Short mmCIF file of N, CA, C and O in Angstrom, two decimals:
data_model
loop_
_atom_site.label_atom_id
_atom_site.label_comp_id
_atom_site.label_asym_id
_atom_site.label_seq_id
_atom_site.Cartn_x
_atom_site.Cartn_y
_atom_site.Cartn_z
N UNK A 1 16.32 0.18 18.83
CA UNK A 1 16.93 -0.37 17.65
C UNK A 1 16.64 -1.87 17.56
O UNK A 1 16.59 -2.56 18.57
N UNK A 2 16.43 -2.44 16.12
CA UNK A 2 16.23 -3.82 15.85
C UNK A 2 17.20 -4.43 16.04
O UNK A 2 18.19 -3.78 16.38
N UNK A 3 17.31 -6.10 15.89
CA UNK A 3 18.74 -6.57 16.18
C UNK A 3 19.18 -6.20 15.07
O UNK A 3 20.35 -5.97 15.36
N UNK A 4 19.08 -5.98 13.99
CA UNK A 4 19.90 -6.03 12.50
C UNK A 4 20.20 -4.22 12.47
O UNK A 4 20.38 -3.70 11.36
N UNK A 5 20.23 -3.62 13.35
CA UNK A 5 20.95 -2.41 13.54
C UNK A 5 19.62 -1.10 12.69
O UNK A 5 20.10 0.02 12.51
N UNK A 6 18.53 -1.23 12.36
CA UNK A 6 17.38 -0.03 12.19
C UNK A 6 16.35 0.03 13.16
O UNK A 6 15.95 -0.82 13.97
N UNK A 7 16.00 1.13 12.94
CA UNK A 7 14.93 1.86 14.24
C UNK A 7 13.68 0.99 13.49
O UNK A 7 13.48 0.73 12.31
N UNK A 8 13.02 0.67 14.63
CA UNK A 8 11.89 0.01 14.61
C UNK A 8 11.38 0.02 13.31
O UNK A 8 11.43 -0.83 12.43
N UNK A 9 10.60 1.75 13.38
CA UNK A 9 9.56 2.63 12.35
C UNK A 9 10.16 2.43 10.90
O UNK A 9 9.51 2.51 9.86
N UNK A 10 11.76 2.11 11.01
CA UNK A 10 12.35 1.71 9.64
C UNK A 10 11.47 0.93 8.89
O UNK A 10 10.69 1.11 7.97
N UNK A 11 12.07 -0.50 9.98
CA UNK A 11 11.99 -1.81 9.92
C UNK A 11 11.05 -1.86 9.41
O UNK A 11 11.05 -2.36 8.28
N UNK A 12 9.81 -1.37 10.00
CA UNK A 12 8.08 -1.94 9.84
C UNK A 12 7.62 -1.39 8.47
O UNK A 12 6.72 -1.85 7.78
N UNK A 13 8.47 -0.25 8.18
CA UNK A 13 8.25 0.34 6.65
C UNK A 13 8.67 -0.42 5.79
O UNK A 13 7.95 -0.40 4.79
N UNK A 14 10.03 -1.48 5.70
CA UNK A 14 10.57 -2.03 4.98
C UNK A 14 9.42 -2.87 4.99
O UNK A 14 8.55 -2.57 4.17
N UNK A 15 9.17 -4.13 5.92
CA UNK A 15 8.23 -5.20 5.78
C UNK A 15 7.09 -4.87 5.09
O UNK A 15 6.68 -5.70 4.28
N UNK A 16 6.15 -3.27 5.32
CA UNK A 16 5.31 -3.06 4.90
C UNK A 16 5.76 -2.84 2.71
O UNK A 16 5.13 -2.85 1.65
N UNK A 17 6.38 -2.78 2.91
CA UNK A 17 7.36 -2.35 1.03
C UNK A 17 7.34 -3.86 0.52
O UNK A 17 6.84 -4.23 -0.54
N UNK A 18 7.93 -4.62 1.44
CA UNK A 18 8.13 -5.62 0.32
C UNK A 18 6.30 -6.77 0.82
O UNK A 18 5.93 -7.82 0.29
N UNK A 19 5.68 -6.08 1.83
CA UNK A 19 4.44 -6.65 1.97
C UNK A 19 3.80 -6.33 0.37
O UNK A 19 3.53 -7.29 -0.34
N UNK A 20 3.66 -5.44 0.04
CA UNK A 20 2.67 -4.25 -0.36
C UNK A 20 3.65 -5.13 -2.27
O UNK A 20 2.89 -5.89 -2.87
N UNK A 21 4.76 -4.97 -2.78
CA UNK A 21 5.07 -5.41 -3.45
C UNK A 21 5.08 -6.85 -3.65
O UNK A 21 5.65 -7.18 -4.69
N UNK A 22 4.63 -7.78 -2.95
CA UNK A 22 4.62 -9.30 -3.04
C UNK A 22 2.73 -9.47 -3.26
O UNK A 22 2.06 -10.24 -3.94
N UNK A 23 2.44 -8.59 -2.52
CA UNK A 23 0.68 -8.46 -3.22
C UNK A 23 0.47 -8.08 -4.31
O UNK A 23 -0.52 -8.45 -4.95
N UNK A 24 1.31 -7.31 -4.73
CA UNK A 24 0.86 -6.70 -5.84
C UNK A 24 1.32 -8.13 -7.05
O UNK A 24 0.59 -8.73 -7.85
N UNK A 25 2.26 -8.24 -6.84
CA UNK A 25 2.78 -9.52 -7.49
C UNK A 25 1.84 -10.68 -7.77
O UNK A 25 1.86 -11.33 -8.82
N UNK A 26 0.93 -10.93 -6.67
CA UNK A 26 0.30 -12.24 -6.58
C UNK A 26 -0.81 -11.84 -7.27
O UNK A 26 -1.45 -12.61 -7.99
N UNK A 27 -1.15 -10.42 -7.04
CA UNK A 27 -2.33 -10.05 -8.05
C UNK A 27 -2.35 -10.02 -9.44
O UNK A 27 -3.33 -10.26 -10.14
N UNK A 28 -0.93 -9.63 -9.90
CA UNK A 28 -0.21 -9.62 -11.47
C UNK A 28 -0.79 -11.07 -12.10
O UNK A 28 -1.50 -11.21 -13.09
N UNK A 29 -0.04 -12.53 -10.81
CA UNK A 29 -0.21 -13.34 -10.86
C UNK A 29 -1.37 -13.99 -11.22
O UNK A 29 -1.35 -14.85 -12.10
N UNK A 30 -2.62 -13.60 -10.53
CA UNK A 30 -3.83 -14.34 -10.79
C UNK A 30 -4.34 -13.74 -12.62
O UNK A 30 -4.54 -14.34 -13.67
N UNK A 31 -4.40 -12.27 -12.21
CA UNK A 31 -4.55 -11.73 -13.87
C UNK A 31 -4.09 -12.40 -14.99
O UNK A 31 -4.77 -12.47 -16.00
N UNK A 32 -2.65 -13.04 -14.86
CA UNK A 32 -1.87 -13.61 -16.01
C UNK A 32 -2.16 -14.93 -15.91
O UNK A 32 -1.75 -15.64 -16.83
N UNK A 33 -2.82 -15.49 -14.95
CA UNK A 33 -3.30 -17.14 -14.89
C UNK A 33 -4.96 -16.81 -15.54
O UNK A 33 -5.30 -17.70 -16.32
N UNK A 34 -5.64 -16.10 -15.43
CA UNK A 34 -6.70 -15.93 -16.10
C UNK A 34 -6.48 -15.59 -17.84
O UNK A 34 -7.31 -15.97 -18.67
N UNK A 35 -5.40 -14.91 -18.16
CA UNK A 35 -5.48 -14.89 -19.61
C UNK A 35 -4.15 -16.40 -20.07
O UNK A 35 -3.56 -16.33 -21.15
N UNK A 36 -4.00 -17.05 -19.55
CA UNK A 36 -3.48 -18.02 -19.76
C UNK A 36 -3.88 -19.31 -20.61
O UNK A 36 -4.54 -20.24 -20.14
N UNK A 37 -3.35 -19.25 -22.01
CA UNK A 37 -3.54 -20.83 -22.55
C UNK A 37 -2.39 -20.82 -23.31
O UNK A 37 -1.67 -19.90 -23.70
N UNK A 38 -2.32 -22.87 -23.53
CA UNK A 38 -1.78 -23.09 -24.74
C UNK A 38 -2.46 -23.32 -25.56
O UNK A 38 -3.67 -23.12 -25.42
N UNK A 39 -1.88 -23.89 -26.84
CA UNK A 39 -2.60 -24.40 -28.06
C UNK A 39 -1.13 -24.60 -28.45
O UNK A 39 -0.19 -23.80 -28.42
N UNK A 40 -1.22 -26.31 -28.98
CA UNK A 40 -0.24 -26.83 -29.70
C UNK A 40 -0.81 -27.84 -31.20
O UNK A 40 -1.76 -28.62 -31.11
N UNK A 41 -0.37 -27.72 -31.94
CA UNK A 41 -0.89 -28.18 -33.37
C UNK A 41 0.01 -29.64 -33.65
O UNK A 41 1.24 -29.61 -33.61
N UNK A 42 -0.66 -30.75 -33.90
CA UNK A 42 0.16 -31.69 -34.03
C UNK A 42 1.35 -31.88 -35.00
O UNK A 42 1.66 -30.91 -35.70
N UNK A 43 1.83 -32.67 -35.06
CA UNK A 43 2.98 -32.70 -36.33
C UNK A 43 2.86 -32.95 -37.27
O UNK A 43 3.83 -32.63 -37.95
N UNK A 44 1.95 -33.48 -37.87
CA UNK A 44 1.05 -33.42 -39.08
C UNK A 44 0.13 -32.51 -39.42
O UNK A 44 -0.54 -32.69 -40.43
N UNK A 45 -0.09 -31.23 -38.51
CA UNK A 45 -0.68 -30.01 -38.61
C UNK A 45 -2.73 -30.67 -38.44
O UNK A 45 -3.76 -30.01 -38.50
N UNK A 46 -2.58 -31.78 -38.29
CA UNK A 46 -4.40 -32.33 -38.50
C UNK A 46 -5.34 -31.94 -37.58
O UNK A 46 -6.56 -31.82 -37.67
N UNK A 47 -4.18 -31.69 -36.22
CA UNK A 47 -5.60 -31.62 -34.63
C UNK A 47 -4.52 -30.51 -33.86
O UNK A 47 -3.35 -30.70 -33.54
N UNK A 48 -5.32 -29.34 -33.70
CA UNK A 48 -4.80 -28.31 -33.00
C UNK A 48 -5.78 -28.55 -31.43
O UNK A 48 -6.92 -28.95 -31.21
N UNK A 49 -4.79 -28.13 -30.65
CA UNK A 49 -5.80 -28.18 -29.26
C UNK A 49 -5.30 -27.02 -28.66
O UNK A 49 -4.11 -26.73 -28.67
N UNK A 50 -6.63 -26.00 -27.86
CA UNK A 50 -5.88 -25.30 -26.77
C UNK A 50 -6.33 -25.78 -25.15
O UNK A 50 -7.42 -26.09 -24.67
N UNK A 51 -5.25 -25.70 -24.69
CA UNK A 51 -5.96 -25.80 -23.39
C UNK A 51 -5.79 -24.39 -21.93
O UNK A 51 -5.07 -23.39 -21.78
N UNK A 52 -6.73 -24.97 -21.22
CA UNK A 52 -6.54 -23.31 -19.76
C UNK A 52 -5.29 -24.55 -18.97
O UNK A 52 -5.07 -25.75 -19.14
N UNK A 53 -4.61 -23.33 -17.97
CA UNK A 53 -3.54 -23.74 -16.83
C UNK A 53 -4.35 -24.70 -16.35
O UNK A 53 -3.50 -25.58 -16.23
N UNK A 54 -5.61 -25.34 -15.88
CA UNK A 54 -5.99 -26.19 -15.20
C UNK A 54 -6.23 -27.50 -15.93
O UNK A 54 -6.87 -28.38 -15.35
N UNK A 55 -5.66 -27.73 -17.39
CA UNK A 55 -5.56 -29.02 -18.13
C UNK A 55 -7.06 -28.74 -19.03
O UNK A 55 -7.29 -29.50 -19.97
N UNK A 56 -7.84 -27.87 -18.77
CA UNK A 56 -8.83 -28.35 -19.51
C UNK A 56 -9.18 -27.80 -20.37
O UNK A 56 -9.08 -26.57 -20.35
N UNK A 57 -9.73 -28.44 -21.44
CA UNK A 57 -9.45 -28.45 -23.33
C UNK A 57 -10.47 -26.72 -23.38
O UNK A 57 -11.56 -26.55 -22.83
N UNK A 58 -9.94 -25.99 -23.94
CA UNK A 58 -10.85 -24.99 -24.42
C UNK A 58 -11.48 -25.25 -25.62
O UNK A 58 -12.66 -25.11 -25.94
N UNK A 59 -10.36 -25.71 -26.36
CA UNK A 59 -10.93 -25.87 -28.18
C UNK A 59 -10.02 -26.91 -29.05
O UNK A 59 -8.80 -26.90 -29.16
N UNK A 60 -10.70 -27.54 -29.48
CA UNK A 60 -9.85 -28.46 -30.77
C UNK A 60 -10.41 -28.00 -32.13
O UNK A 60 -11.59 -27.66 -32.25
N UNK A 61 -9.73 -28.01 -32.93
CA UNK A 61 -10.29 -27.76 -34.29
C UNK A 61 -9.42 -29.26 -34.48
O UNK A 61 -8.58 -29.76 -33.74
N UNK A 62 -10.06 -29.79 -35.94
CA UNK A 62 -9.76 -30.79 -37.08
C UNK A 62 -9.35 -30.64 -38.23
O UNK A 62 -9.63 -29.46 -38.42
N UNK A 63 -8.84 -31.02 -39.24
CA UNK A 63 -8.84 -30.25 -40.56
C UNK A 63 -9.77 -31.83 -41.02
O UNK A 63 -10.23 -32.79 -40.40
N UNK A 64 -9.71 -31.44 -42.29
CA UNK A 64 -10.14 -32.44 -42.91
C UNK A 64 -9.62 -33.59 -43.21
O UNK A 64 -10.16 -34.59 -43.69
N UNK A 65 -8.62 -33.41 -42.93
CA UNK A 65 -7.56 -34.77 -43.39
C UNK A 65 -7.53 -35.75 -41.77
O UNK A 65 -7.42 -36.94 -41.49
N UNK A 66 -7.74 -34.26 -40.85
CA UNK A 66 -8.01 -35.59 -39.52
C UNK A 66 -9.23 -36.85 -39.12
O UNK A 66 -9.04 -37.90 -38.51
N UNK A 67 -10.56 -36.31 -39.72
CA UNK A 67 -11.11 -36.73 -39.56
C UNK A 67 -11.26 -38.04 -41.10
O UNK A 67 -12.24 -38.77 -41.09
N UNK A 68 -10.84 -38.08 -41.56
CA UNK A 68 -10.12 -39.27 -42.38
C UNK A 68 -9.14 -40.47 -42.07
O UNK A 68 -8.61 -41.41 -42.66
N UNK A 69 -9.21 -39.97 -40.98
CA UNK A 69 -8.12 -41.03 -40.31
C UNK A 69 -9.18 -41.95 -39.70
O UNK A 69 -10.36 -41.62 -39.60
N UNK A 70 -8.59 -43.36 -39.22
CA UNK A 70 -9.62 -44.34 -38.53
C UNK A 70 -9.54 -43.66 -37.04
O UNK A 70 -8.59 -43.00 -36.62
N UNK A 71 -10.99 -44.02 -36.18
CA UNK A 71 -11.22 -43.50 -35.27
C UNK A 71 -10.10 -43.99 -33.90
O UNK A 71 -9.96 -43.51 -32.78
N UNK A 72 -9.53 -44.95 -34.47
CA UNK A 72 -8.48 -44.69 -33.19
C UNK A 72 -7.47 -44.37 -33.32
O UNK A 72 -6.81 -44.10 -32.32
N UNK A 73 -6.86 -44.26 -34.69
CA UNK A 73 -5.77 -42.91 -34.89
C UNK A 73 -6.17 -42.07 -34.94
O UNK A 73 -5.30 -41.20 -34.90
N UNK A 74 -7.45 -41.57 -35.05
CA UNK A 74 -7.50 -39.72 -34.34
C UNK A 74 -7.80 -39.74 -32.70
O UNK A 74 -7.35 -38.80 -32.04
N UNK A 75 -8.27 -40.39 -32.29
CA UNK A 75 -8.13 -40.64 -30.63
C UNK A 75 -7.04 -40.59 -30.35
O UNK A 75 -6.81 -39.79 -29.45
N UNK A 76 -5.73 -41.42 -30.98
CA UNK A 76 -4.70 -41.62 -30.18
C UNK A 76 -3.82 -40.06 -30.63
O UNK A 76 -2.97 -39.42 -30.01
N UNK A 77 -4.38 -39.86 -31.77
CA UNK A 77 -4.11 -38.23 -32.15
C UNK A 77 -4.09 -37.31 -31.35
O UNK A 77 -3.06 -36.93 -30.79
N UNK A 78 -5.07 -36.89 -31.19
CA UNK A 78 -5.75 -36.07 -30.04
C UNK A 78 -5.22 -36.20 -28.60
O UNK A 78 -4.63 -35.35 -27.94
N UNK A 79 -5.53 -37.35 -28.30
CA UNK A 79 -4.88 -37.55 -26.85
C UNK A 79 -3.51 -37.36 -27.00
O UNK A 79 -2.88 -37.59 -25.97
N UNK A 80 -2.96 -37.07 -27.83
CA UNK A 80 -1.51 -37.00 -27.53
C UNK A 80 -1.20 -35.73 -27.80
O UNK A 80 -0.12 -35.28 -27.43
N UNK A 81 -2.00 -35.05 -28.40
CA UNK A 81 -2.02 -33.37 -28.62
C UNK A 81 -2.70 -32.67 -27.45
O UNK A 81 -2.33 -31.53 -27.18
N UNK A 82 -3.84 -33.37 -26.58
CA UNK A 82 -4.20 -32.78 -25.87
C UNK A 82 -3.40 -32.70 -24.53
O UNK A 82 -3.34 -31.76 -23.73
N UNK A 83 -2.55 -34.43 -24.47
CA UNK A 83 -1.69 -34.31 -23.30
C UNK A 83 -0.40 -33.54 -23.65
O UNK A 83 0.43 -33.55 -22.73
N UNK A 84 0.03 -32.76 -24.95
CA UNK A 84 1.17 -31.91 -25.50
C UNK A 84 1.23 -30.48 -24.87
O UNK A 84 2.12 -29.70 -24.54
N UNK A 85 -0.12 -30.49 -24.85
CA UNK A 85 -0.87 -29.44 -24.71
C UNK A 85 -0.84 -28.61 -23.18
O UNK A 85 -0.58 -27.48 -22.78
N UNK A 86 -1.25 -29.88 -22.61
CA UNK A 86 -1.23 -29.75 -21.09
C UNK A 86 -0.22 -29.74 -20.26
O UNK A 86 -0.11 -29.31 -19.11
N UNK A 87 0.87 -30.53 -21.32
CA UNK A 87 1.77 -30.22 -20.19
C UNK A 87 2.47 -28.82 -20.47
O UNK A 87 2.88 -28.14 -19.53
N UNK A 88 2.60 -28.40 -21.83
CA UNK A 88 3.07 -26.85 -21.85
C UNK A 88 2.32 -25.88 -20.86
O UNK A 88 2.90 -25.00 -20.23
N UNK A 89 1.09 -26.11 -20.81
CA UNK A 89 0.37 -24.88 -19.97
C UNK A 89 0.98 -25.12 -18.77
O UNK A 89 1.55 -24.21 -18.17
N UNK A 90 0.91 -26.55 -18.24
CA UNK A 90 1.36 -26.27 -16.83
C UNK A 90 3.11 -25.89 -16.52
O UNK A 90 3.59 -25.79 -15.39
N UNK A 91 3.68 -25.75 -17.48
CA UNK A 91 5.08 -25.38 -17.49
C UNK A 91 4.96 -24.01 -17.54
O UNK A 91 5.42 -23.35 -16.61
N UNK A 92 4.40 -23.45 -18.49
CA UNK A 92 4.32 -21.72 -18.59
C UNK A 92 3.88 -21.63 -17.44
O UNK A 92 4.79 -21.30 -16.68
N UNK A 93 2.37 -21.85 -16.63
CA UNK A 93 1.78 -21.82 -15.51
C UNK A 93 3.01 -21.79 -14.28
O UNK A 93 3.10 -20.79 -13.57
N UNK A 94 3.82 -22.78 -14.13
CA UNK A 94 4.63 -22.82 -13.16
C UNK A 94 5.96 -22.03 -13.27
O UNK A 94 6.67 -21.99 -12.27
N UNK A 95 6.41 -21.29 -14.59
CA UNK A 95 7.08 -20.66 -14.69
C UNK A 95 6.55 -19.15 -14.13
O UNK A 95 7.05 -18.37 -13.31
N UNK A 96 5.82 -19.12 -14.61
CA UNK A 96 5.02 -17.32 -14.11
C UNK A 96 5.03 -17.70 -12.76
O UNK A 96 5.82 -16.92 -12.24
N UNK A 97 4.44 -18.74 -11.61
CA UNK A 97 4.46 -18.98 -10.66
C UNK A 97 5.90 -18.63 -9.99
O UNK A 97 6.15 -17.84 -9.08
N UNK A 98 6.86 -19.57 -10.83
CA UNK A 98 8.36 -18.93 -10.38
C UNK A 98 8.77 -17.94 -9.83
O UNK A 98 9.28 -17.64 -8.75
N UNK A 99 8.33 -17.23 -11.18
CA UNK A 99 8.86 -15.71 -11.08
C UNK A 99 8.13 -14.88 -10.24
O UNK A 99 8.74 -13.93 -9.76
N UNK A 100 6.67 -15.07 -9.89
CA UNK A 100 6.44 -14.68 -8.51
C UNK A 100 7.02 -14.45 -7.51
O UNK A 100 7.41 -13.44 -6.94
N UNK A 101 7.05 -16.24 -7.23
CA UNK A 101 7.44 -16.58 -5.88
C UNK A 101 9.68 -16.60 -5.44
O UNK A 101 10.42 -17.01 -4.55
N UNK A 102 9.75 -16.10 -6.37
CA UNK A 102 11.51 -15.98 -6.80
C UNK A 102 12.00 -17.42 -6.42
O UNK A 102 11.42 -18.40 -6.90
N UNK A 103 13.22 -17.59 -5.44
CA UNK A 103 14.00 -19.05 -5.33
C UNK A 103 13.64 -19.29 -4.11
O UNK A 103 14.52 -19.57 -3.30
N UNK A 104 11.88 -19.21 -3.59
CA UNK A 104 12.18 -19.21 -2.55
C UNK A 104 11.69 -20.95 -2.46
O UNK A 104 12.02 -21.57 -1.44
N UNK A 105 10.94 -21.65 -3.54
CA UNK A 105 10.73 -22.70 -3.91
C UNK A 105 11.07 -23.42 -5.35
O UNK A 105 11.37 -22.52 -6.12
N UNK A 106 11.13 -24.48 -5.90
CA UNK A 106 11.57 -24.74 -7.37
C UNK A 106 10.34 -25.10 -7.80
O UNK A 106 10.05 -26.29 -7.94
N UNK A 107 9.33 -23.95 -8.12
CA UNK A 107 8.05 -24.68 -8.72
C UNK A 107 8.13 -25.75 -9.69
O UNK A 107 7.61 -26.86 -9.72
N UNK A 108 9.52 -24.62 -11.07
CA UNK A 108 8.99 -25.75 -12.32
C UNK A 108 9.83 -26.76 -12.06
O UNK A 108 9.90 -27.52 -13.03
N UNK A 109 10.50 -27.07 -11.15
CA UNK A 109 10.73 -28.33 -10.90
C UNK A 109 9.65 -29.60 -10.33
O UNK A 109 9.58 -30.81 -10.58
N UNK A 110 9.21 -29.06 -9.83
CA UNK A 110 8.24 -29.73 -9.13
C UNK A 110 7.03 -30.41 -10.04
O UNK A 110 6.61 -31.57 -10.08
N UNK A 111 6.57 -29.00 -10.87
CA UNK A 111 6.20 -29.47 -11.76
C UNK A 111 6.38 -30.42 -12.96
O UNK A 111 5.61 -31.33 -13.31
N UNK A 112 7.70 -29.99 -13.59
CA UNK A 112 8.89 -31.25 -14.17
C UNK A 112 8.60 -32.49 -13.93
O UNK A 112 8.27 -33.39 -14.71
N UNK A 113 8.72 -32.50 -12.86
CA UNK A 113 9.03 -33.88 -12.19
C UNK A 113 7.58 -35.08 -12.17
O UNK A 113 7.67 -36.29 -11.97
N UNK A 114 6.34 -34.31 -12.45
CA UNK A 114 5.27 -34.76 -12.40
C UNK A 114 4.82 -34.90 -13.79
O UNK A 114 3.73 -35.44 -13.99
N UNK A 115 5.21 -34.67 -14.32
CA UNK A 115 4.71 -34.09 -16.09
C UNK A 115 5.04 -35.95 -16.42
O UNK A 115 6.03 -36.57 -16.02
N UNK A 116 4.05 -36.43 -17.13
CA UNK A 116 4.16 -37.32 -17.93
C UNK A 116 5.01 -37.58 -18.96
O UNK A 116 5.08 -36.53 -19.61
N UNK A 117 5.84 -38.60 -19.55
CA UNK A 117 6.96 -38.66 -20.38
C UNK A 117 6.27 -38.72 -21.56
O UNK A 117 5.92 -39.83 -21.97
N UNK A 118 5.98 -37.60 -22.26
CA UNK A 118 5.55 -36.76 -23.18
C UNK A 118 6.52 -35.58 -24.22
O UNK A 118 6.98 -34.51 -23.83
N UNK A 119 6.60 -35.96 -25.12
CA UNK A 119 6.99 -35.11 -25.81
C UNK A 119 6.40 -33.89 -26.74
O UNK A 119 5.48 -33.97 -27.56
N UNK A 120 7.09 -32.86 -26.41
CA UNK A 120 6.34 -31.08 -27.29
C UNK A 120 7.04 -30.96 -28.38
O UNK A 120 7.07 -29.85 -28.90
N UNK A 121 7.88 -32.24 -29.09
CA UNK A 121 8.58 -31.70 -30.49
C UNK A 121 8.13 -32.83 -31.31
O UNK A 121 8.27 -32.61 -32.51
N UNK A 122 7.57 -34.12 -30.99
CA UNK A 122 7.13 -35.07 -31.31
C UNK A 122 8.20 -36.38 -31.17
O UNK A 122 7.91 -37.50 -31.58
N UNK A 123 9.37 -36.06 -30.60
CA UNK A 123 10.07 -37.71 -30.17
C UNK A 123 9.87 -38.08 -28.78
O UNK A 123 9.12 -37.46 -28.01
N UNK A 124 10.48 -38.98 -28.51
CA UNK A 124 9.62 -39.48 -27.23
C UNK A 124 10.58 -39.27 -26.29
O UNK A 124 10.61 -40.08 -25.36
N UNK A 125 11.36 -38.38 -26.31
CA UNK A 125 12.40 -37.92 -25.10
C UNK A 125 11.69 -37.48 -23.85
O UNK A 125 12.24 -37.66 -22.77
N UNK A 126 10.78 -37.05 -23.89
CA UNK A 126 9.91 -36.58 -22.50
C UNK A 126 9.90 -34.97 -22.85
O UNK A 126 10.73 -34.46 -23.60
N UNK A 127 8.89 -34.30 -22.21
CA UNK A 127 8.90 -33.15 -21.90
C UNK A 127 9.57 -31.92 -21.92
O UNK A 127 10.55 -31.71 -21.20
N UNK A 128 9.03 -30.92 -22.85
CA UNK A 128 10.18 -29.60 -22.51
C UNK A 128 10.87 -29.16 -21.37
O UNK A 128 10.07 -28.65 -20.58
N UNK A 129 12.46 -29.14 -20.81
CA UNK A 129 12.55 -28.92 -19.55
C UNK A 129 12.70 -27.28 -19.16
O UNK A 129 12.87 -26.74 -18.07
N UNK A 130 12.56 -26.79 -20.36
CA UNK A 130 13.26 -25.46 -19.90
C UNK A 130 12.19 -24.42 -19.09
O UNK A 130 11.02 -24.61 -18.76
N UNK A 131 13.10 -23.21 -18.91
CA UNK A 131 12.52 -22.29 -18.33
C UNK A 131 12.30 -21.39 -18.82
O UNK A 131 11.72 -20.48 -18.21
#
């Protein structure tokens, strides 16, 4: 008998159950990080961006009214849609991570905590915190 009161052959079945279910999990995991993006549209609807979990831009479209703007208000456009952008992915990203890995760490905290003081509604409060 184990110290926690089951026969060995139990035991090793249990470990092997929640082995066999925490793989399967991490595999769920990589699948859902591969179909993973955002895309956030600015507040003036002018510069849509998507980006992958790893920050980097898949696609911007323009409308016409963006590229009417002087070239460093659509730079500062953009960059602020693309960093809108990025930080949502890595929040969804670290949320699915979460739910993986259950409470056994505070991913989206971690992540939180690193995220640039950026705003996803357009005021300058910082960052979406939720989960």
């Amino acid at each position: 008998m184990t110290s926690n009161g089951t026969e060995p052959d139990e035991f090793i079945s249990k470990l092997e159950g929640r082995a066999g279910e925490r793989i399967r999990k991490y595999r769920q995991l990589r699948a859902d990080i591969a179909d993973l993006e955002c895309t956030v549209t600015s507040d003036d609807e002018t510069v849509k961006v998507t980006v992958l979990p790893s920050g980097a831009v898949k696609n911007i479209e323009l409308s016409a009214r963006a590229v009417r703007r002087s070239s460093g208000e659509l730079e500062h456009l953009l960059m602020e849609t693309i960093r809108q952008a990025a930080a949502k992915a890595a929040l969804q990203l670290a949320e699915r991570v979460q739910d993986t890995v259950g409470d056994e760490f505070d991913v989206v905290g971690m992540v939180n905590a690193r995220l640039p003081e950026i705003s996803l509604d357009g005021d300058a409060a910082g960052p979406e915190r939720s989960r």
